[in-house]
Tab-separated table of C-alpha atoms in Angstrom:
chain	number	residue	atom	x	y	z
A	5	MET	CA	0.000	0.000	0.000
A	6	ASN	CA	3.071	2.228	-0.310
A	7	MET	CA	5.066	1.618	-3.470
A	8	GLU	CA	8.663	2.747	-3.716
A	9	ASN	CA	10.575	3.007	-6.948
A	10	PHE	CA	13.088	0.280	-6.132
A	11	ILE	CA	10.315	-2.080	-4.984
A	12	THR	CA	8.224	-2.016	-8.163
A	13	GLY	CA	10.607	-0.430	-10.666
A	14	TYR	CA	9.045	2.904	-11.577
A	15	PRO	CA	11.029	6.191	-11.644
A	16	GLY	CA	10.067	9.140	-9.459
A	17	THR	CA	7.241	8.903	-6.940
A	18	GLU	CA	4.197	6.685	-6.517
A	19	ALA	CA	1.768	9.441	-7.508
A	20	GLN	CA	3.758	10.150	-10.687
A	21	GLN	CA	3.757	6.460	-11.557
A	22	ARG	CA	-0.002	6.198	-11.059
A	23	THR	CA	-0.594	9.192	-13.333
A	24	ALA	CA	1.572	7.643	-16.040
A	25	LEU	CA	-0.167	4.270	-15.813
A	26	ARG	CA	-3.634	5.817	-15.911
A	27	ALA	CA	-2.705	7.646	-19.113
A	28	ALA	CA	-1.206	4.528	-20.708
A	29	LEU	CA	-3.738	1.906	-19.600
A	30	GLY	CA	-6.956	3.921	-19.501
A	31	GLU	CA	-9.347	3.876	-16.567
A	32	GLU	CA	-10.335	0.221	-16.834
A	33	GLY	CA	-6.789	-1.038	-17.344
A	34	TYR	CA	-5.535	1.167	-14.522
A	35	ARG	CA	-8.227	-0.145	-12.163
A	36	ARG	CA	-7.624	-3.777	-13.149
A	37	PHE	CA	-3.862	-3.419	-12.678
A	38	PHE	CA	-4.060	-1.965	-9.177
A	39	ASP	CA	-6.936	-4.168	-8.039
A	40	ARG	CA	-4.818	-7.188	-8.903
A	41	PHE	CA	-1.609	-5.699	-7.514
A	42	LEU	CA	-3.171	-4.752	-4.179
A	43	THR	CA	-4.900	-8.114	-3.905
A	44	ASP	CA	-1.904	-10.295	-4.817
A	45	PHE	CA	1.016	-8.439	-3.268
A	46	PHE	CA	0.318	-9.645	0.274
A	47	THR	CA	-2.025	-12.578	0.912
A	48	ASP	CA	-2.421	-15.497	3.303
A	49	ALA	CA	0.411	-17.266	1.469
A	50	ASP	CA	2.797	-14.384	2.200
A	51	ALA	CA	1.806	-14.184	5.866
A	52	GLU	CA	2.096	-17.949	6.289
A	53	HIS	CA	5.566	-17.844	4.772
A	54	LEU	CA	6.684	-15.214	7.258
A	55	ALA	CA	5.195	-17.260	10.103
A	56	SER	CA	7.112	-20.306	8.873
A	57	LEU	CA	10.340	-18.372	9.505
A	58	GLY	CA	9.318	-17.791	13.117
A	59	LEU	CA	8.549	-14.097	12.669
A	60	ASN	CA	5.777	-12.651	14.814
A	61	CYS	CA	5.116	-9.099	13.579
A	62	VAL	CA	4.818	-7.233	10.273
A	63	ARG	CA	5.098	-3.470	9.829
A	64	ILE	CA	2.532	-2.580	7.155
A	65	PRO	CA	3.382	0.635	5.259
A	66	PHE	CA	0.596	2.576	3.563
A	67	ASN	CA	0.163	5.839	1.686
A	68	TYR	CA	-2.445	8.356	2.845
A	69	ARG	CA	-3.823	8.452	-0.718
A	70	HIS	CA	-5.592	5.135	-0.097
A	71	PHE	CA	-7.769	6.941	2.434
A	72	GLU	CA	-8.107	10.484	1.141
A	73	ASP	CA	-7.905	12.445	-2.106
A	74	ASP	CA	-6.161	15.808	-2.112
A	75	ASP	CA	-9.137	17.445	-3.845
A	76	ARG	CA	-11.481	16.075	-1.148
A	77	PRO	CA	-9.572	16.416	2.136
A	78	GLY	CA	-11.359	14.958	5.115
A	79	GLU	CA	-13.565	12.635	3.051
A	80	LEU	CA	-12.182	9.238	4.016
A	81	LYS	CA	-12.531	6.337	1.590
A	82	GLU	CA	-13.774	2.948	2.805
A	83	GLU	CA	-11.595	1.265	0.193
A	84	GLY	CA	-8.498	2.220	2.175
A	85	PHE	CA	-9.772	0.538	5.314
A	86	ARG	CA	-10.754	-2.545	3.314
A	87	ARG	CA	-7.293	-2.872	1.785
A	88	LEU	CA	-5.536	-2.390	5.123
A	89	ASP	CA	-7.897	-4.901	6.750
A	90	GLN	CA	-6.892	-7.386	4.065
A	91	ALA	CA	-3.259	-7.290	5.190
A	92	VAL	CA	-4.011	-7.165	8.925
A	93	GLU	CA	-6.375	-10.124	8.695
A	94	ALA	CA	-3.948	-12.198	6.627
A	95	CYS	CA	-1.303	-11.650	9.301
A	96	ALA	CA	-3.761	-12.486	12.092
A	97	ARG	CA	-4.756	-15.775	10.466
A	98	ALA	CA	-1.054	-16.694	10.461
A	99	GLY	CA	-0.611	-15.678	14.115
A	100	ILE	CA	1.313	-12.519	13.251
A	101	TYR	CA	0.791	-9.054	14.757
A	102	SER	CA	0.669	-5.884	12.646
A	103	ILE	CA	2.139	-2.436	13.200
A	104	LEU	CA	0.366	0.140	11.041
A	105	ASP	CA	2.870	2.488	9.402
A	106	LEU	CA	1.680	5.693	7.704
A	107	HIS	CA	4.584	5.863	5.270
A	108	ALA	CA	3.519	8.869	3.171
A	109	VAL	CA	1.495	11.820	4.511
A	110	PRO	CA	-0.080	14.834	2.803
A	111	GLY	CA	2.536	17.494	2.170
A	112	ALA	CA	5.343	14.934	2.621
A	113	GLN	CA	6.994	14.422	6.005
A	114	ASN	CA	10.516	14.197	4.592
A	115	GLN	CA	12.551	15.419	1.657
A	116	HIS	CA	12.715	12.270	-0.455
A	117	TRP	CA	10.839	10.090	-2.928
A	118	HIS	CA	9.802	7.410	-0.421
A	119	SER	CA	7.298	9.794	1.166
A	120	ASP	CA	5.731	10.230	-2.309
A	121	ASN	CA	7.420	13.632	-2.451
A	122	PRO	CA	8.144	14.927	-5.984
A	123	THR	CA	10.304	17.766	-4.595
A	124	HIS	CA	12.973	18.123	-1.900
A	125	TRP	CA	10.759	20.070	0.516
A	126	ALA	CA	8.858	18.541	3.439
A	127	HIS	CA	5.846	20.855	3.581
A	128	PHE	CA	4.048	18.776	6.196
A	129	TRP	CA	5.938	20.502	9.025
A	130	THR	CA	5.162	24.054	7.903
A	131	HIS	CA	1.502	23.693	6.855
A	132	ARG	CA	-0.920	23.150	9.709
A	133	HIS	CA	-3.687	21.851	7.441
A	134	PHE	CA	-1.526	18.870	6.417
A	135	GLN	CA	-1.000	18.050	10.088
A	136	ASP	CA	-4.741	18.396	10.749
A	137	ARG	CA	-5.483	15.838	8.047
A	138	VAL	CA	-3.069	13.321	9.532
A	139	VAL	CA	-4.540	13.738	13.012
A	140	GLU	CA	-8.032	13.185	11.615
A	141	LEU	CA	-6.902	10.120	9.659
A	142	TRP	CA	-5.332	8.577	12.739
A	143	GLU	CA	-8.440	9.258	14.782
A	144	ALA	CA	-10.376	7.272	12.185
A	145	LEU	CA	-7.785	4.490	12.078
A	146	ALA	CA	-7.710	4.265	15.869
A	147	ASP	CA	-11.495	4.040	15.929
A	148	HIS	CA	-11.422	1.295	13.293
A	149	TYR	CA	-8.736	-0.835	15.003
A	150	GLN	CA	-9.226	-0.027	18.692
A	151	ASP	CA	-10.646	-3.469	19.485
A	152	ASN	CA	-8.400	-5.484	17.161
A	153	PRO	CA	-6.029	-7.601	19.300
A	154	TRP	CA	-3.803	-8.464	16.325
A	155	VAL	CA	-2.807	-4.836	15.756
A	156	ALA	CA	0.243	-4.317	17.951
A	157	GLY	CA	0.121	-0.568	17.516
A	158	TYR	CA	0.359	2.520	15.357
A	159	ASN	CA	3.470	3.965	13.671
A	160	PRO	CA	1.956	7.369	12.791
A	161	VAL	CA	4.707	9.010	10.686
A	162	ASN	CA	7.540	7.214	8.902
A	163	GLU	CA	10.993	8.847	8.855
A	164	PRO	CA	10.081	12.456	9.662
A	165	GLY	CA	12.369	15.164	8.374
A	166	ASP	CA	11.482	18.343	10.290
A	167	ALA	CA	14.370	20.528	9.160
A	168	VAL	CA	13.928	23.122	11.902
A	169	GLY	CA	13.101	20.566	14.578
A	170	GLU	CA	10.508	22.710	16.335
A	171	ALA	CA	7.289	21.160	14.987
A	172	ILE	CA	7.821	17.441	15.517
A	173	GLY	CA	7.655	17.361	19.321
A	174	PRO	CA	4.444	19.393	19.640
A	175	PHE	CA	2.881	17.483	16.756
A	176	TYR	CA	3.615	14.121	18.369
A	177	ARG	CA	2.074	15.299	21.635
A	178	ARG	CA	-0.997	16.568	19.814
A	179	LEU	CA	-1.299	13.314	17.868
A	180	GLU	CA	-0.878	11.156	20.950
A	181	LYS	CA	-3.635	13.037	22.750
A	182	ALA	CA	-5.997	12.683	19.782
A	183	ILE	CA	-5.360	8.957	19.359
A	184	ARG	CA	-5.612	8.245	23.093
A	185	ALA	CA	-8.997	9.945	23.223
A	186	VAL	CA	-10.228	7.236	20.841
A	187	ASP	CA	-7.976	4.278	21.679
A	188	PRO	CA	-6.076	4.327	24.992
A	189	ARG	CA	-4.684	0.807	24.645
A	190	HIS	CA	-2.672	0.335	21.466
A	191	VAL	CA	1.052	1.114	21.558
A	192	LEU	CA	2.377	4.122	19.657
A	193	PHE	CA	5.604	3.600	17.694
A	194	LEU	CA	7.165	7.037	17.131
A	195	ASP	CA	10.027	7.564	14.685
A	196	GLY	CA	12.772	9.977	15.623
A	197	ASN	CA	13.447	13.081	13.564
A	198	ARG	CA	15.995	13.094	10.735
A	199	TYR	CA	14.675	9.880	9.248
A	200	SER	CA	14.310	8.139	12.598
A	201	THR	CA	17.835	8.730	13.831
A	202	GLN	CA	17.450	11.796	16.107
A	203	PHE	CA	15.417	11.899	19.323
A	204	ASP	CA	16.652	14.919	21.313
A	205	GLN	CA	13.818	17.117	19.987
A	206	LEU	CA	11.010	14.865	21.228
A	207	GLY	CA	11.110	15.727	24.933
A	208	ASP	CA	10.136	13.270	27.656
A	209	PRO	CA	8.695	9.945	26.496
A	210	LEU	CA	4.956	9.644	26.141
A	211	PRO	CA	3.074	6.855	27.948
A	212	ASN	CA	2.602	3.475	26.262
A	213	THR	CA	4.990	4.553	23.514
A	214	VAL	CA	7.918	2.859	21.793
A	215	TYR	CA	10.512	5.047	20.059
A	216	THR	CA	11.825	3.550	16.864
A	217	ALA	CA	15.241	3.970	15.275
A	218	HIS	CA	16.155	3.137	11.689
A	219	ASP	CA	19.576	1.586	11.408
A	220	TYR	CA	20.832	1.377	7.840
A	221	ALA	CA	24.584	0.715	7.710
A	222	LEU	CA	26.886	2.334	5.145
A	223	PRO	CA	28.285	-0.948	3.718
A	224	GLY	CA	24.733	-2.057	2.892
A	225	PHE	CA	23.963	0.733	0.421
A	226	VAL	CA	24.320	0.183	-3.311
A	227	ASP	CA	27.575	2.179	-3.330
A	228	GLY	CA	28.807	0.625	-0.086
A	229	GLY	CA	32.321	-0.719	0.043
A	230	PRO	CA	33.588	-4.017	1.397
A	231	TYR	CA	32.573	-5.169	4.853
A	232	PRO	CA	34.577	-4.814	6.958
A	233	GLY	CA	36.123	-1.931	5.063
A	234	VAL	CA	35.667	1.636	3.861
A	235	SER	CA	32.260	2.909	2.692
A	236	ARG	CA	31.754	6.558	1.692
A	237	GLY	CA	35.092	7.408	3.255
A	238	GLU	CA	34.373	5.741	6.621
A	239	PHE	CA	35.781	2.473	7.931
A	240	VAL	CA	33.002	0.164	9.140
A	241	ASP	CA	33.350	-3.119	10.996
A	242	ARG	CA	31.228	-4.867	13.625
A	243	ASP	CA	32.417	-2.482	16.356
A	244	VAL	CA	31.343	0.524	14.284
A	245	VAL	CA	27.998	-1.138	13.506
A	246	GLU	CA	27.410	-1.591	17.229
A	247	ALA	CA	28.557	1.935	18.101
A	248	THR	CA	26.219	3.413	15.469
A	249	PHE	CA	23.310	1.382	16.819
A	250	LEU	CA	24.078	2.484	20.383
A	251	ALA	CA	24.210	6.143	19.345
A	252	ARG	CA	20.914	5.911	17.489
A	253	THR	CA	19.188	4.191	20.420
A	254	ALA	CA	20.693	6.166	23.314
A	255	TYR	CA	17.348	7.915	23.949
A	256	MET	CA	15.628	4.569	24.549
A	257	ARG	CA	18.183	3.415	27.096
A	258	GLU	CA	18.229	6.795	28.833
A	259	THR	CA	14.432	6.829	29.147
A	260	GLY	CA	13.980	3.121	29.855
A	261	THR	CA	11.703	2.634	26.847
A	262	PRO	CA	11.825	-0.461	24.610
A	263	ILE	CA	14.203	-0.546	21.651
A	264	TRP	CA	12.647	-1.259	18.276
A	265	VAL	CA	14.601	-0.952	15.017
A	266	GLY	CA	11.789	-0.165	12.606
A	267	GLU	CA	13.918	-0.437	9.447
A	268	PHE	CA	17.311	-1.821	8.490
A	269	GLY	CA	18.808	-4.150	5.914
A	270	PRO	CA	21.338	-4.141	3.059
A	271	VAL	CA	20.833	-3.900	-0.681
A	272	TYR	CA	21.918	-6.989	-2.608
A	273	THR	CA	23.939	-6.709	-5.805
A	274	GLY	CA	23.733	-10.147	-7.409
A	275	ASP	CA	27.501	-10.535	-7.057
A	276	PRO	CA	28.075	-13.557	-4.760
A	277	GLU	CA	31.201	-12.144	-3.133
A	278	ARG	CA	29.687	-8.737	-2.390
A	279	ASP	CA	26.403	-10.239	-1.239
A	280	ALA	CA	28.250	-12.560	1.143
A	281	MET	CA	29.665	-9.460	2.849
A	282	ARG	CA	26.166	-7.997	3.088
A	283	TYR	CA	24.836	-11.158	4.703
A	284	GLN	CA	27.695	-10.879	7.179
A	285	LEU	CA	26.724	-7.261	7.852
A	286	LEU	CA	23.134	-8.339	8.454
A	287	THR	CA	24.285	-11.176	10.716
A	288	ASP	CA	26.325	-8.739	12.793
A	289	GLN	CA	23.400	-6.331	13.089
A	290	LEU	CA	21.028	-9.076	14.217
A	291	GLU	CA	23.564	-10.257	16.796
A	292	VAL	CA	23.984	-6.707	18.097
A	293	TYR	CA	20.218	-6.308	18.403
A	294	ALA	CA	19.931	-9.579	20.310
A	295	GLU	CA	22.741	-8.605	22.677
A	296	HIS	CA	21.012	-5.298	23.497
A	297	GLY	CA	17.435	-6.598	23.684
A	298	ALA	CA	16.252	-4.772	20.578
A	299	SER	CA	13.319	-5.921	18.479
A	300	TRP	CA	13.347	-5.245	14.764
A	301	ALA	CA	11.526	-5.118	11.421
A	302	LEU	CA	13.563	-5.780	8.284
A	303	TRP	CA	12.995	-3.605	5.211
A	304	THR	CA	11.606	-4.918	2.926
A	305	TYR	CA	9.542	-8.071	2.384
A	306	LYS	CA	8.877	-8.169	-1.391
A	307	ASP	CA	10.343	-6.329	-4.386
A	308	ILE	CA	11.771	-6.836	-7.879
A	309	GLY	CA	15.100	-8.176	-6.654
A	310	LEU	CA	17.086	-5.510	-4.855
A	311	GLN	CA	16.388	-6.027	-1.175
A	312	GLY	CA	13.360	-8.232	-0.604
A	313	LEU	CA	13.070	-11.562	1.138
A	314	VAL	CA	10.696	-12.578	-1.674
A	315	THR	CA	11.370	-11.221	-5.166
A	316	VAL	CA	9.774	-11.110	-8.598
A	317	PRO	CA	11.990	-13.128	-10.988
A	318	PRO	CA	13.516	-11.433	-14.062
A	319	SER	CA	11.545	-13.823	-16.302
A	320	SER	CA	8.200	-12.469	-15.057
A	321	PRO	CA	5.937	-10.670	-17.566
A	322	TYR	CA	6.102	-7.502	-15.496
A	323	LEU	CA	9.891	-7.298	-15.362
A	324	GLN	CA	10.201	-8.263	-19.007
A	325	ARG	CA	7.943	-5.354	-19.925
A	326	ILE	CA	9.787	-2.715	-17.863
A	327	ALA	CA	13.310	-4.046	-18.574
A	328	PRO	CA	14.262	-1.062	-20.804
A	329	VAL	CA	13.093	1.337	-18.081
A	330	LEU	CA	15.195	-0.433	-15.452
A	331	GLU	CA	18.245	-0.297	-17.739
A	332	LYS	CA	17.813	3.437	-18.288
A	333	LYS	CA	17.238	4.076	-14.584
A	334	ALA	CA	20.488	2.302	-13.784
A	335	ARG	CA	22.393	4.080	-16.549
A	336	LEU	CA	21.243	7.522	-15.393
A	337	GLY	CA	21.448	6.749	-11.677
A	338	VAL	CA	17.787	7.653	-11.220
A	339	ASP	CA	17.009	4.991	-8.608
A	340	SER	CA	18.331	6.257	-5.274
A	341	TRP	CA	18.273	2.845	-3.621
A	342	GLY	CA	19.488	0.716	-6.511
A	343	SER	CA	21.893	2.685	-8.701
A	344	THR	CA	24.995	4.858	-8.563
A	345	ASP	CA	26.063	8.052	-10.317
A	346	ALA	CA	28.640	6.288	-12.497
A	347	GLY	CA	26.775	7.017	-15.723
A	348	VAL	CA	26.203	10.712	-15.057
A	349	ARG	CA	29.516	11.813	-13.589
A	350	ASP	CA	30.040	14.083	-16.595
A	351	VAL	CA	26.956	16.028	-15.483
A	352	LEU	CA	27.265	15.835	-11.727
A	353	GLY	CA	30.992	16.428	-11.466
A	354	PRO	CA	30.914	20.049	-12.713
A	355	ILE	CA	27.818	20.830	-10.594
A	356	GLU	CA	29.475	19.436	-7.467
A	357	GLU	CA	32.602	21.499	-8.174
A	358	LEU	CA	30.578	24.664	-8.776
A	359	VAL	CA	28.521	24.368	-5.593
A	360	ALA	CA	31.557	23.426	-3.482
A	361	ARG	CA	33.458	26.425	-4.831
A	362	GLU	CA	30.693	29.014	-4.612
A	363	PHE	CA	28.880	27.738	-1.503
A	364	PRO	CA	31.457	25.938	0.643
A	365	ASP	CA	29.434	26.419	3.846
A	366	PHE	CA	26.138	25.243	2.357
A	367	GLN	CA	25.174	22.008	4.110
A	368	PRO	CA	21.437	21.512	3.596
A	369	TYR	CA	19.254	19.263	5.733
A	370	PRO	CA	19.275	16.327	6.192
A	371	TRP	CA	22.517	14.851	4.737
A	372	GLY	CA	24.607	17.733	3.443
A	373	GLN	CA	25.654	19.157	0.118
A	374	HIS	CA	26.627	16.028	-1.840
A	375	ARG	CA	23.444	14.044	-1.256
A	376	TRP	CA	21.311	17.171	-1.677
A	377	LEU	CA	22.716	17.668	-5.181
A	378	HIS	CA	22.174	14.040	-6.107
A	379	GLY	CA	18.665	14.147	-4.715
A	380	ILE	CA	17.724	17.088	-6.900
A	381	VAL	CA	19.537	16.073	-10.103
A	382	ARG	CA	19.133	12.297	-10.128
A	383	HIS	CA	16.064	11.614	-8.018
A	384	VAL	CA	13.928	14.651	-8.875
A	385	LEU	CA	14.985	16.154	-12.228
A	386	LEU	CA	15.959	12.980	-14.117
A	387	ALA	CA	13.409	10.814	-12.316
A	388	GLU	CA	10.541	13.113	-13.273
A	389	ALA	CA	11.731	13.187	-16.872
A	390	MET	CA	11.749	9.363	-16.902
A	391	VAL	CA	8.152	8.923	-15.711
A	392	GLY	CA	6.983	9.055	-19.316
A	393	ASP	CA	9.284	6.161	-20.214
A	394	PHE	CA	7.581	4.027	-17.588
A	395	GLY	CA	4.120	4.880	-18.881
A	396	ALA	CA	5.187	4.227	-22.484
A	397	ALA	CA	6.185	0.672	-21.525
A	398	PHE	CA	2.485	-0.066	-20.887
A	399	GLU	CA	1.006	1.510	-24.008
A	400	GLY	CA	-1.205	-0.926	-25.921
A	401	VAL	CA	-1.665	-3.214	-22.902
A	402	THR	CA	-5.266	-4.441	-22.588
A	403	PRO	CA	-7.090	-4.530	-19.231
A	404	ASP	CA	-6.734	-8.316	-19.088
A	405	GLU	CA	-3.022	-8.024	-19.800
A	406	ALA	CA	-2.667	-5.280	-17.202
A	407	ALA	CA	-4.146	-7.544	-14.527
A	408	GLU	CA	-1.855	-10.379	-15.564
A	409	LEU	CA	1.204	-8.111	-15.333
A	410	ALA	CA	0.251	-7.106	-11.776
A	411	GLY	CA	-0.169	-10.787	-10.937
A	412	SER	CA	3.601	-11.161	-11.301
A	413	PHE	CA	3.797	-10.077	-7.637
A	414	ALA	CA	1.765	-13.042	-6.345
A	415	PHE	CA	3.622	-15.228	-3.848
A	416	ASP	CA	3.513	-18.371	-5.999
A	417	ARG	CA	5.127	-16.482	-8.880
A	418	CYS	CA	7.978	-15.090	-6.777
A	419	VAL	CA	11.212	-16.628	-5.523
A	420	GLU	CA	12.711	-16.588	-2.060
A	421	ARG	CA	16.108	-15.118	-1.268
A	422	GLN	CA	17.188	-18.262	0.524
A	423	PRO	CA	20.325	-17.036	2.353
A	424	LEU	CA	18.238	-14.208	3.815
A	425	ALA	CA	15.455	-16.611	4.797
A	426	ARG	CA	17.959	-18.818	6.625
A	427	LEU	CA	19.326	-15.795	8.496
A	428	LEU	CA	15.871	-14.659	9.560
A	429	ARG	CA	14.836	-18.123	10.630
A	430	ALA	CA	17.940	-18.389	12.812
A	431	SER	CA	17.301	-14.954	14.351
A	432	SER	CA	13.537	-15.153	14.841
A	433	PRO	CA	12.035	-15.019	18.326
A	434	SER	CA	10.394	-18.452	18.123
C-alpha cells in the first residue's frame, strides 16, 4: 500500500507512476492493474511464509492516498480501510501481529521520494492543514482498530524530516492526545526526527509509547564498500555497527523505553562475493540487536530483486515489460536505492565542483551538500523526466493483460532469497 521506486521499478514517486499508468492503460486497465496488484502483493500465502520463519510481527506501510484524495480532504474512503484490513487479517490468520505504518502523509513528512514527495521540501511541518489531516486520519484508524487484538500498535509518521526541529515534538504530543482519546490501549511507535535517527527534539517519552530507530549501515547501500572496510570514506566493521546502533538508540536506554529498530537491511547486488559481505553485515546487526534486547523489522519483504526476502523473478511478464526502463534508470542513476552516479559523472561532477566552490558552507538538511545535489539532479529532475518512459512501456496493454502483469507479484510467482530466509529463521524469536 506504499510503493517505492526500487520495490516495483518505476522512476520518481508513486503518484507520478499512477498518473503515467492511468494515461497509458486507460481507466479500466488502470483499475484492473491496481486491483490485482493490491490483492496479490500480500495474501495469506505471504503471511504464512513469514510465520514459517518464526517471525511474529509485520510493519505494514501505507500511503495516505488510499484513504483520502487531495481534492477532497477529510472525506475518508472505505476502500483504504478494506485494503488495510486485508493485510491485517492475513497476518492475524497466520498468528502474526501488525504495526500500522503511515509511510507517506499529505505534504510529505521528509525530503525524499519514499514519502511520495516529488520535490525536496517537506511541507508537512510548515503547513498546519496537512498536520490536521493526519490527526483526523489517525483518529479514524484508531477508531477502526481499537478493538483489534492483532494490531500491535500505530506507527503514525515514517521517517520524519522536520528541518527546523521545532514542529515534531508538539505534533507528536498533539497526535498522541488525539489517538488516546479514541484508543487508549494500542502502543504508539514514534520515529525519531531526521529519518528516525534523532530523538533529542522529542522531549520526555509519552506513555505506552515505543521510540523507533532506523539503522541502515553504510556498507549495505548500493555504493557501499567491502565489509569490513571503507564505505563513503568511513571504515566500518562490527564495532562501528554496534557503536552506530548504540548512538541511534541512546534515547531509549536513557528513558527506559523499549528498543525497536523499525527499518534496516542491506541492498543486494547479485555478485556472490559482495552479497556474502552484506549477509555478514546483516548477521552482525542481528547479533547486536539480540545482545542489546532490541526488536526489529527488516525492510523490505517483497520487491523486484534488490532487497526483498521474496522477489519477482527477471523472467516475469512484469519485469520483461519494464526491462528497458530499469536499464535506463540504472544508466542515469535515477534509482536512489538501486543505482549509482557512475553514468552521469560528466553532469554531476561540474555541478558538485561549482557548488563546493561558490557555496562551501552550504550544508542543507538532512545529509549535506553532496546528497542534496544528487537528490535534486538524479532523483527529482531525471526521475521526473523518466516517468513518461515508464508509462510508455504499458502503451497498448489491454485490461486483461494489465491484470496479468500485476499478478507477477503473487507469492507463488515469486522466488525466495534463501540465504536471507535462513538468516531470519535463525534470528527469529520463536
